[in-house]
Amino acid sequence: MPLHYIRASARSAVLRGSIAAGVLVLGLALGAGSAAASEVIVGLVTKTEVNPFFVKMRQAAEARAKEKGVKLIARAGKFDGDNEGQVAAIEDLISAGAKGILVTPNNSSGMLDIIKKARDAGVLVIALDTATDPADAVDATFATDNFEAGVQQGAYARKAMGDTKAAVAMLDGTPGGTVDTFRHDGYLKGFGIAEGDPSIAGAAITNGAQDKGQIGMENLLSKNGEINAVYTINEPAAAGAYAALKAFGKEGEVMLTSIDGGCTGVRDVKDGRIAATVMQFPYKMATMGIDAVVEYAATGKKPSGFVNTGSVLITDKPVDGLDSKDTAWGLENCWGD
């Protein structure tokens, strides 16, 4: 064979090999792209990452995501009330290609723009624990009926106190969140009083933190030593309130109640530090949220409206007319340990 034919054949073989290699690389790249595109990403944005309630929510979401074969990206505000941190987290999740975002808003009306941006991009957005304002800013809300939980707390306090004249201290959470508003208003309704009633001895902002609960309670007791009933936004605030009451020598004399249902809080009820608490179920919110995003990714079906994940009054001193469970049941069903 002439030399130029041999060289031409060699060049042709090299060219065919290069084309085949290129097709193989392209195929692998396309396959990798398809695999990446098929991965379902779920975002979880909680108020903080240290509150036991949100720790349990994240743990439940992680377990359910692993079970369902989806990727969870969990983010949180730096502190209770960190609206800007949550907005930035959702922005990042949109960029990451999240199919759904589960969020517990620090500010119920402060995240409306970023939530709209997410939904406009085809992301399913579900509020957990805390409703947005307006409620239909998100596709759905999976949460405790916080107004009803507040009613349960207030109704128990009033019934347990009998005919005793009340002087009530209100240890609130963080202004701007529907959870705080609903629980506060629910307690007043359950207790049978309205905002501005003279039996309300005062109020303090605690941000749901134990140290601020203690400071707030100390300040209120310094102004009014007759306080005999205390509403608390959650169990950390209640623990702070108890520390203050003890420092003033008033532990056991004040009707201290709360909402959460964490194991520490239930033990505080068992030990007599708190008279009663209302248990909620963060793990149920999280697992329902993961399931909803998985279904949306598979079928395009979206949940809608408010879904009540339930609440149970926990006390070892039940009162007539109110359903409750004892602390033995509470310790079997609590969260946080």
mmCIF file of C-alpha atoms in Angstrom:
data_model
loop_
_atom_site.group_PDB
_atom_site.id
_atom_site.type_symbol
_atom_site.label_atom_id
_atom_site.label_comp_id
_atom_site.label_asym_id
_atom_site.label_seq_id
_atom_site.Cartn_x
_atom_site.Cartn_y
_atom_site.Cartn_z
ATOM 1 C CA MET A 1 0.000 0.000 0.000
ATOM 2 C CA PRO A 2 1.397 3.451 -0.869
ATOM 3 C CA LEU A 3 2.702 5.417 2.068
ATOM 4 C CA HIS A 4 0.151 8.263 1.689
ATOM 5 C CA TYR A 5 -2.719 5.752 1.946
ATOM 6 C CA ILE A 6 -1.226 4.289 5.121
ATOM 7 C CA ARG A 7 -0.948 7.791 6.643
ATOM 8 C CA ALA A 8 -4.515 8.661 5.584
ATOM 9 C CA SER A 9 -5.852 5.456 7.124
ATOM 10 C CA ALA A 10 -4.016 6.151 10.352
ATOM 11 C CA ARG A 11 -5.398 9.668 10.519
ATOM 12 C CA SER A 12 -8.875 8.305 9.869
ATOM 13 C CA ALA A 13 -8.542 5.775 12.680
ATOM 14 C CA VAL A 14 -7.375 8.459 15.072
ATOM 15 C CA LEU A 15 -10.271 10.680 14.046
ATOM 16 C CA ARG A 16 -12.784 7.880 14.540
ATOM 17 C CA GLY A 17 -11.298 7.172 17.966
ATOM 18 C CA SER A 18 -11.482 10.822 18.960
ATOM 19 C CA ILE A 19 -15.104 11.048 17.854
ATOM 20 C CA ALA A 20 -15.980 7.893 19.771
ATOM 21 C CA ALA A 21 -14.225 9.190 22.874
ATOM 22 C CA GLY A 22 -16.007 12.515 22.509
ATOM 23 C CA VAL A 23 -19.375 10.783 22.213
ATOM 24 C CA LEU A 24 -18.585 8.716 25.312
ATOM 25 C CA VAL A 25 -17.580 11.787 27.325
ATOM 26 C CA LEU A 26 -20.669 13.646 26.135
ATOM 27 C CA GLY A 27 -22.842 10.694 27.075
ATOM 28 C CA LEU A 28 -21.324 10.519 30.538
ATOM 29 C CA ALA A 29 -21.773 14.248 30.970
ATOM 30 C CA LEU A 30 -25.395 14.066 29.893
ATOM 31 C CA GLY A 31 -25.960 11.110 32.181
ATOM 32 C CA ALA A 32 -24.427 12.977 35.092
ATOM 33 C CA GLY A 33 -26.555 16.006 34.276
ATOM 34 C CA SER A 34 -29.689 13.866 34.214
ATOM 35 C CA ALA A 35 -28.784 12.336 37.561
ATOM 36 C CA ALA A 36 -28.215 15.793 39.036
ATOM 37 C CA ALA A 37 -31.446 17.069 37.537
ATOM 38 C CA SER A 38 -33.397 14.151 39.047
ATOM 39 C CA GLU A 39 -32.131 14.814 42.579
ATOM 40 C CA VAL A 40 -34.888 16.329 44.700
ATOM 41 C CA ILE A 41 -33.631 19.049 47.034
ATOM 42 C CA VAL A 42 -35.733 20.096 50.018
ATOM 43 C CA GLY A 43 -34.860 23.195 52.019
ATOM 44 C CA LEU A 44 -35.653 23.620 55.716
ATOM 45 C CA VAL A 45 -35.314 27.100 57.235
ATOM 46 C CA THR A 46 -36.013 27.302 60.988
ATOM 47 C CA LYS A 47 -36.049 30.288 63.337
ATOM 48 C CA THR A 48 -32.902 29.156 65.166
ATOM 49 C CA GLU A 49 -30.766 26.027 65.316
ATOM 50 C CA VAL A 50 -30.475 25.853 69.116
ATOM 51 C CA ASN A 51 -34.080 25.815 70.375
ATOM 52 C CA PRO A 52 -34.911 22.133 71.121
ATOM 53 C CA PHE A 53 -38.172 22.469 69.183
ATOM 54 C CA PHE A 54 -36.348 23.348 65.977
ATOM 55 C CA VAL A 55 -33.564 20.852 66.658
ATOM 56 C CA LYS A 56 -36.215 18.112 66.769
ATOM 57 C CA MET A 57 -37.823 19.475 63.622
ATOM 58 C CA ARG A 58 -34.497 19.352 61.780
ATOM 59 C CA GLN A 59 -33.730 15.834 63.033
ATOM 60 C CA ALA A 60 -37.134 14.582 61.916
ATOM 61 C CA ALA A 61 -36.727 16.229 58.517
ATOM 62 C CA GLU A 62 -33.261 14.676 58.091
ATOM 63 C CA ALA A 63 -34.568 11.212 58.942
ATOM 64 C CA ARG A 64 -37.549 11.499 56.599
ATOM 65 C CA ALA A 65 -35.453 12.919 53.759
ATOM 66 C CA LYS A 66 -33.035 9.993 54.052
ATOM 67 C CA GLU A 67 -35.938 7.557 54.078
ATOM 68 C CA LYS A 68 -37.451 9.141 50.956
ATOM 69 C CA GLY A 69 -34.126 9.423 49.115
ATOM 70 C CA VAL A 70 -34.095 13.217 48.809
ATOM 71 C CA LYS A 71 -31.456 15.774 49.755
ATOM 72 C CA LEU A 72 -32.173 18.078 52.694
ATOM 73 C CA ILE A 73 -30.435 21.430 53.059
ATOM 74 C CA ALA A 74 -31.117 22.862 56.531
ATOM 75 C CA ARG A 75 -30.559 26.507 57.412
ATOM 76 C CA ALA A 76 -31.618 28.711 60.348
ATOM 77 C CA GLY A 77 -31.686 32.277 61.591
ATOM 78 C CA LYS A 78 -28.863 33.284 63.912
ATOM 79 C CA PHE A 79 -31.394 34.202 66.599
ATOM 80 C CA ASP A 80 -35.156 34.279 67.173
ATOM 81 C CA GLY A 81 -36.242 37.270 65.104
ATOM 82 C CA ASP A 82 -33.474 37.080 62.467
ATOM 83 C CA ASN A 83 -35.692 37.783 59.475
ATOM 84 C CA GLU A 84 -32.818 38.854 57.202
ATOM 85 C CA GLY A 85 -30.939 35.623 57.845
ATOM 86 C CA GLN A 86 -33.955 33.573 56.836
ATOM 87 C CA VAL A 87 -34.494 35.634 53.680
ATOM 88 C CA ALA A 88 -30.862 35.042 52.669
ATOM 89 C CA ALA A 89 -31.256 31.310 53.345
ATOM 90 C CA ILE A 90 -34.282 31.045 51.063
ATOM 91 C CA GLU A 91 -32.452 33.013 48.366
ATOM 92 C CA ASP A 92 -29.631 30.459 48.533
ATOM 93 C CA LEU A 93 -32.078 27.548 48.380
ATOM 94 C CA ILE A 94 -33.725 28.946 45.258
ATOM 95 C CA SER A 95 -30.287 29.197 43.632
ATOM 96 C CA ALA A 96 -29.503 25.624 44.705
ATOM 97 C CA GLY A 97 -32.548 24.361 42.813
ATOM 98 C CA ALA A 98 -34.723 23.367 45.762
ATOM 99 C CA LYS A 99 -37.982 21.730 44.716
ATOM 100 C CA GLY A 100 -39.617 22.679 48.002
ATOM 101 C CA ILE A 101 -38.850 24.892 50.996
ATOM 102 C CA LEU A 102 -40.173 24.367 54.519
ATOM 103 C CA VAL A 103 -39.923 27.505 56.625
ATOM 104 C CA THR A 104 -40.769 28.628 60.165
ATOM 105 C CA PRO A 105 -40.931 32.411 59.624
ATOM 106 C CA ASN A 106 -39.359 34.630 62.262
ATOM 107 C CA ASN A 107 -41.551 37.449 60.997
ATOM 108 C CA SER A 108 -44.879 36.425 59.522
ATOM 109 C CA SER A 109 -45.054 39.368 57.118
ATOM 110 C CA GLY A 110 -41.338 40.051 56.672
ATOM 111 C CA MET A 111 -40.665 37.230 54.202
ATOM 112 C CA LEU A 112 -43.457 37.764 51.710
ATOM 113 C CA ASP A 113 -41.260 38.992 48.848
ATOM 114 C CA ILE A 114 -38.759 36.136 49.003
ATOM 115 C CA ILE A 115 -41.546 33.576 49.383
ATOM 116 C CA LYS A 116 -43.245 34.995 46.281
ATOM 117 C CA LYS A 117 -39.945 34.807 44.397
ATOM 118 C CA ALA A 118 -39.610 31.146 45.348
ATOM 119 C CA ARG A 119 -43.154 30.271 44.333
ATOM 120 C CA ASP A 120 -42.815 32.184 41.053
ATOM 121 C CA ALA A 121 -39.771 30.008 40.349
ATOM 122 C CA GLY A 122 -41.882 26.867 40.762
ATOM 123 C CA VAL A 123 -40.775 26.070 44.328
ATOM 124 C CA LEU A 124 -43.351 24.609 46.707
ATOM 125 C CA VAL A 125 -43.286 26.681 49.923
ATOM 126 C CA ILE A 126 -44.814 25.334 53.132
ATOM 127 C CA ALA A 127 -44.856 27.165 56.458
ATOM 128 C CA LEU A 128 -44.188 24.964 59.493
ATOM 129 C CA ASP A 129 -45.166 25.939 63.045
ATOM 130 C CA THR A 130 -45.697 29.633 62.200
ATOM 131 C CA ALA A 131 -48.208 30.911 59.668
ATOM 132 C CA THR A 132 -47.414 33.766 57.331
ATOM 133 C CA ASP A 133 -49.519 36.914 57.243
ATOM 134 C CA PRO A 134 -51.454 36.652 54.983
ATOM 135 C CA ALA A 135 -51.768 32.896 55.362
ATOM 136 C CA ASP A 136 -52.042 32.287 51.613
ATOM 137 C CA ALA A 137 -48.577 33.749 50.984
ATOM 138 C CA VAL A 138 -47.394 30.128 51.132
ATOM 139 C CA ASP A 139 -48.872 27.077 49.436
ATOM 140 C CA ALA A 140 -49.822 25.497 52.775
ATOM 141 C CA THR A 141 -49.176 25.624 56.529
ATOM 142 C CA PHE A 142 -48.535 22.572 58.722
ATOM 143 C CA ALA A 143 -48.668 23.731 62.324
ATOM 144 C CA THR A 144 -50.191 23.644 65.759
ATOM 145 C CA ASP A 145 -53.412 25.602 66.032
ATOM 146 C CA ASN A 146 -51.585 28.097 68.230
ATOM 147 C CA PHE A 147 -54.706 30.030 69.155
ATOM 148 C CA GLU A 148 -56.338 26.840 70.417
ATOM 149 C CA ALA A 149 -53.138 25.887 72.283
ATOM 150 C CA GLY A 150 -53.254 29.282 73.968
ATOM 151 C CA VAL A 151 -56.900 28.717 74.869
ATOM 152 C CA GLN A 152 -55.988 25.372 76.444
ATOM 153 C CA GLN A 153 -53.239 27.006 78.494
ATOM 154 C CA GLY A 154 -55.438 29.896 79.674
ATOM 155 C CA ALA A 155 -58.497 27.750 80.381
ATOM 156 C CA TYR A 156 -56.437 25.394 82.537
ATOM 157 C CA ALA A 157 -54.911 28.266 84.521
ATOM 158 C CA ARG A 158 -58.290 29.852 85.211
ATOM 159 C CA LYS A 159 -60.003 26.602 86.221
ATOM 160 C CA ALA A 160 -57.076 25.477 88.384
ATOM 161 C CA MET A 161 -57.121 28.823 90.242
ATOM 162 C CA GLY A 162 -60.798 28.541 91.045
ATOM 163 C CA ASP A 163 -62.300 31.788 92.339
ATOM 164 C CA THR A 164 -58.945 33.342 93.268
ATOM 165 C CA LYS A 165 -58.636 36.906 92.044
ATOM 166 C CA ALA A 166 -56.032 36.900 89.287
ATOM 167 C CA ALA A 167 -53.001 39.110 88.682
ATOM 168 C CA VAL A 168 -51.592 37.836 85.380
ATOM 169 C CA ALA A 169 -48.111 38.337 83.943
ATOM 170 C CA MET A 170 -47.689 37.812 80.187
ATOM 171 C CA LEU A 171 -44.265 36.554 79.084
ATOM 172 C CA ASP A 172 -44.502 36.943 75.320
ATOM 173 C CA GLY A 173 -42.173 35.783 72.559
ATOM 174 C CA THR A 174 -41.050 37.889 69.608
ATOM 175 C CA PRO A 175 -43.293 40.623 68.159
ATOM 176 C CA GLY A 176 -44.308 40.147 64.532
ATOM 177 C CA GLY A 177 -44.882 36.384 64.544
ATOM 178 C CA THR A 178 -48.339 34.818 64.296
ATOM 179 C CA VAL A 179 -47.365 32.178 66.884
ATOM 180 C CA ASP A 180 -46.862 34.895 69.496
ATOM 181 C CA THR A 181 -50.071 36.701 68.626
ATOM 182 C CA PHE A 182 -52.217 33.563 68.483
ATOM 183 C CA ARG A 183 -50.920 32.087 71.742
ATOM 184 C CA HIS A 184 -51.206 35.399 73.598
ATOM 185 C CA ASP A 185 -54.761 36.031 72.381
ATOM 186 C CA GLY A 186 -55.747 32.408 72.936
ATOM 187 C CA TYR A 187 -54.551 32.488 76.547
ATOM 188 C CA LEU A 188 -56.603 35.597 77.266
ATOM 189 C CA LYS A 189 -59.687 33.993 75.743
ATOM 190 C CA GLY A 190 -59.174 30.759 77.675
ATOM 191 C CA PHE A 191 -58.589 32.686 80.894
ATOM 192 C CA GLY A 192 -61.739 34.688 80.246
ATOM 193 C CA ILE A 193 -60.246 38.182 79.986
ATOM 194 C CA ALA A 194 -59.569 40.674 77.209
ATOM 195 C CA GLU A 195 -56.554 42.798 76.321
ATOM 196 C CA GLY A 196 -56.393 45.755 78.697
ATOM 197 C CA ASP A 197 -58.207 43.949 81.499
ATOM 198 C CA PRO A 198 -57.089 45.291 84.918
ATOM 199 C CA SER A 199 -56.184 41.770 86.013
ATOM 200 C CA ILE A 200 -53.232 41.838 83.581
ATOM 201 C CA ALA A 201 -50.349 42.944 85.794
ATOM 202 C CA GLY A 202 -47.872 43.468 82.968
ATOM 203 C CA ALA A 203 -46.049 41.922 80.021
ATOM 204 C CA ALA A 204 -42.453 41.299 78.921
ATOM 205 C CA ILE A 205 -40.768 40.260 75.668
ATOM 206 C CA THR A 206 -38.685 37.086 76.103
ATOM 207 C CA ASN A 207 -37.936 36.018 72.508
ATOM 208 C CA GLY A 208 -38.707 32.558 73.845
ATOM 209 C CA ALA A 209 -35.377 32.477 75.706
ATOM 210 C CA GLN A 210 -34.803 31.300 79.270
ATOM 211 C CA ASP A 211 -32.540 34.174 80.311
ATOM 212 C CA LYS A 212 -34.965 36.783 78.998
ATOM 213 C CA GLY A 213 -37.857 34.932 80.632
ATOM 214 C CA GLN A 214 -36.091 35.209 83.975
ATOM 215 C CA ILE A 215 -35.238 38.895 83.524
ATOM 216 C CA GLY A 216 -38.766 39.711 82.380
ATOM 217 C CA MET A 217 -40.317 37.870 85.311
ATOM 218 C CA GLU A 218 -37.974 39.533 87.806
ATOM 219 C CA ASN A 219 -38.873 42.975 86.459
ATOM 220 C CA LEU A 220 -42.589 42.265 86.628
ATOM 221 C CA LEU A 221 -42.380 40.869 90.171
ATOM 222 C CA SER A 222 -40.414 43.931 91.265
ATOM 223 C CA LYS A 223 -43.296 46.101 90.081
ATOM 224 C CA ASN A 224 -46.117 43.882 91.319
ATOM 225 C CA GLY A 225 -45.569 41.285 94.010
ATOM 226 C CA GLU A 226 -49.214 40.186 93.789
ATOM 227 C CA ILE A 227 -48.745 38.312 90.494
ATOM 228 C CA ASN A 228 -50.266 34.843 90.850
ATOM 229 C CA ALA A 229 -50.627 33.625 87.255
ATOM 230 C CA VAL A 230 -48.021 33.617 84.480
ATOM 231 C CA TYR A 231 -48.552 33.010 80.765
ATOM 232 C CA THR A 232 -45.390 31.915 78.946
ATOM 233 C CA ILE A 233 -44.850 31.694 75.184
ATOM 234 C CA ASN A 234 -42.824 28.490 75.549
ATOM 235 C CA GLU A 235 -41.064 26.237 78.037
ATOM 236 C CA PRO A 236 -37.630 27.939 77.986
ATOM 237 C CA ALA A 237 -39.375 31.192 78.956
ATOM 238 C CA ALA A 238 -41.277 29.251 81.634
ATOM 239 C CA ALA A 239 -38.012 27.861 83.025
ATOM 240 C CA GLY A 240 -36.705 31.408 83.311
ATOM 241 C CA ALA A 241 -39.924 32.519 84.987
ATOM 242 C CA TYR A 242 -39.638 29.702 87.523
ATOM 243 C CA ALA A 243 -36.059 30.716 88.368
ATOM 244 C CA ALA A 244 -37.263 34.260 89.048
ATOM 245 C CA LEU A 245 -40.227 33.074 91.120
ATOM 246 C CA LYS A 246 -37.894 30.916 93.183
ATOM 247 C CA ALA A 247 -35.524 33.833 93.733
ATOM 248 C CA PHE A 248 -38.479 35.855 95.040
ATOM 249 C CA GLY A 249 -39.654 32.969 97.252
ATOM 250 C CA LYS A 250 -42.878 32.593 95.263
ATOM 251 C CA GLU A 251 -42.390 29.175 93.643
ATOM 252 C CA GLY A 252 -45.440 27.030 94.251
ATOM 253 C CA GLU A 253 -47.610 30.118 94.821
ATOM 254 C CA VAL A 254 -48.059 31.130 91.173
ATOM 255 C CA MET A 255 -50.032 29.393 88.388
ATOM 256 C CA LEU A 256 -47.217 29.003 85.847
ATOM 257 C CA THR A 257 -48.238 27.390 82.537
ATOM 258 C CA SER A 258 -46.709 27.014 79.110
ATOM 259 C CA ILE A 259 -46.748 25.542 75.588
ATOM 260 C CA ASP A 260 -44.250 23.225 73.857
ATOM 261 C CA GLY A 261 -44.201 19.626 75.065
ATOM 262 C CA GLY A 262 -40.445 19.188 75.117
ATOM 263 C CA CYS A 263 -39.146 16.485 77.434
ATOM 264 C CA THR A 264 -37.525 19.058 79.724
ATOM 265 C CA GLY A 265 -40.814 20.941 79.973
ATOM 266 C CA VAL A 266 -42.785 17.775 80.699
ATOM 267 C CA ARG A 267 -40.326 16.906 83.481
ATOM 268 C CA ASP A 268 -40.829 20.419 84.858
ATOM 269 C CA VAL A 269 -44.566 19.668 85.009
ATOM 270 C CA LYS A 270 -43.868 16.330 86.717
ATOM 271 C CA ASP A 271 -41.599 18.037 89.271
ATOM 272 C CA GLY A 272 -44.145 20.770 89.985
ATOM 273 C CA ARG A 273 -42.225 23.696 88.492
ATOM 274 C CA ILE A 274 -44.893 24.201 85.815
ATOM 275 C CA ALA A 275 -48.555 23.415 86.509
ATOM 276 C CA ALA A 276 -49.351 22.413 82.928
ATOM 277 C CA THR A 277 -48.003 22.636 79.409
ATOM 278 C CA VAL A 278 -49.561 22.157 75.988
ATOM 279 C CA MET A 279 -47.658 19.655 73.854
ATOM 280 C CA GLN A 280 -47.170 20.202 70.137
ATOM 281 C CA PHE A 281 -45.531 17.919 67.586
ATOM 282 C CA PRO A 282 -42.616 19.362 65.571
ATOM 283 C CA TYR A 283 -41.612 15.968 64.173
ATOM 284 C CA LYS A 284 -45.057 15.581 62.636
ATOM 285 C CA MET A 285 -44.793 18.985 60.957
ATOM 286 C CA ALA A 286 -41.397 18.128 59.490
ATOM 287 C CA THR A 287 -42.251 14.664 58.193
ATOM 288 C CA MET A 288 -45.485 15.894 56.636
ATOM 289 C CA GLY A 289 -43.534 18.699 54.977
ATOM 290 C CA ILE A 290 -40.938 16.339 53.462
ATOM 291 C CA ASP A 291 -43.696 14.014 52.223
ATOM 292 C CA ALA A 292 -45.509 16.916 50.567
ATOM 293 C CA VAL A 293 -42.406 18.046 48.663
ATOM 294 C CA VAL A 294 -41.662 14.486 47.534
ATOM 295 C CA GLU A 295 -45.205 14.136 46.208
ATOM 296 C CA TYR A 296 -44.998 17.522 44.478
ATOM 297 C CA ALA A 297 -41.742 16.500 42.791
ATOM 298 C CA ALA A 298 -43.311 13.250 41.589
ATOM 299 C CA THR A 299 -46.808 14.339 40.587
ATOM 300 C CA GLY A 300 -46.986 18.144 40.682
ATOM 301 C CA LYS A 301 -49.699 17.940 43.346
ATOM 302 C CA LYS A 302 -49.554 20.731 45.938
ATOM 303 C CA PRO A 303 -51.051 20.812 49.436
ATOM 304 C CA SER A 304 -53.100 23.846 50.366
ATOM 305 C CA GLY A 305 -54.563 25.630 53.359
ATOM 306 C CA PHE A 306 -53.928 25.068 57.062
ATOM 307 C CA VAL A 307 -53.284 21.573 58.449
ATOM 308 C CA ASN A 308 -53.524 21.316 62.238
ATOM 309 C CA THR A 309 -50.833 18.978 63.577
ATOM 310 C CA GLY A 310 -52.507 18.807 66.993
ATOM 311 C CA SER A 311 -51.902 19.790 70.621
ATOM 312 C CA VAL A 312 -52.416 18.015 73.961
ATOM 313 C CA LEU A 313 -52.678 19.503 77.456
ATOM 314 C CA ILE A 314 -50.186 17.832 79.826
ATOM 315 C CA THR A 315 -50.685 17.980 83.610
ATOM 316 C CA ASP A 316 -50.721 15.724 86.649
ATOM 317 C CA LYS A 317 -53.473 17.837 88.195
ATOM 318 C CA PRO A 318 -56.390 17.618 85.753
ATOM 319 C CA VAL A 319 -59.428 19.879 86.013
ATOM 320 C CA ASP A 320 -63.040 19.222 85.122
ATOM 321 C CA GLY A 321 -64.096 20.100 81.603
ATOM 322 C CA LEU A 322 -60.644 19.960 79.990
ATOM 323 C CA ASP A 323 -59.158 16.930 78.285
ATOM 324 C CA SER A 324 -55.570 16.265 79.340
ATOM 325 C CA LYS A 325 -52.858 13.615 79.555
ATOM 326 C CA ASP A 326 -50.550 12.993 82.508
ATOM 327 C CA THR A 327 -46.767 13.367 82.487
ATOM 328 C CA ALA A 328 -46.257 9.623 82.059
ATOM 329 C CA TRP A 329 -47.959 9.914 78.663
ATOM 330 C CA GLY A 330 -46.128 13.169 78.074
ATOM 331 C CA LEU A 331 -42.704 11.595 78.641
ATOM 332 C CA GLU A 332 -43.552 8.840 76.165
ATOM 333 C CA ASN A 333 -44.499 11.369 73.491
ATOM 334 C CA CYS A 334 -42.267 14.376 74.189
ATOM 335 C CA TRP A 335 -39.391 15.616 72.062
ATOM 336 C CA GLY A 336 -36.003 17.159 72.742
ATOM 337 C CA ASP A 337 -34.007 14.345 74.394
#
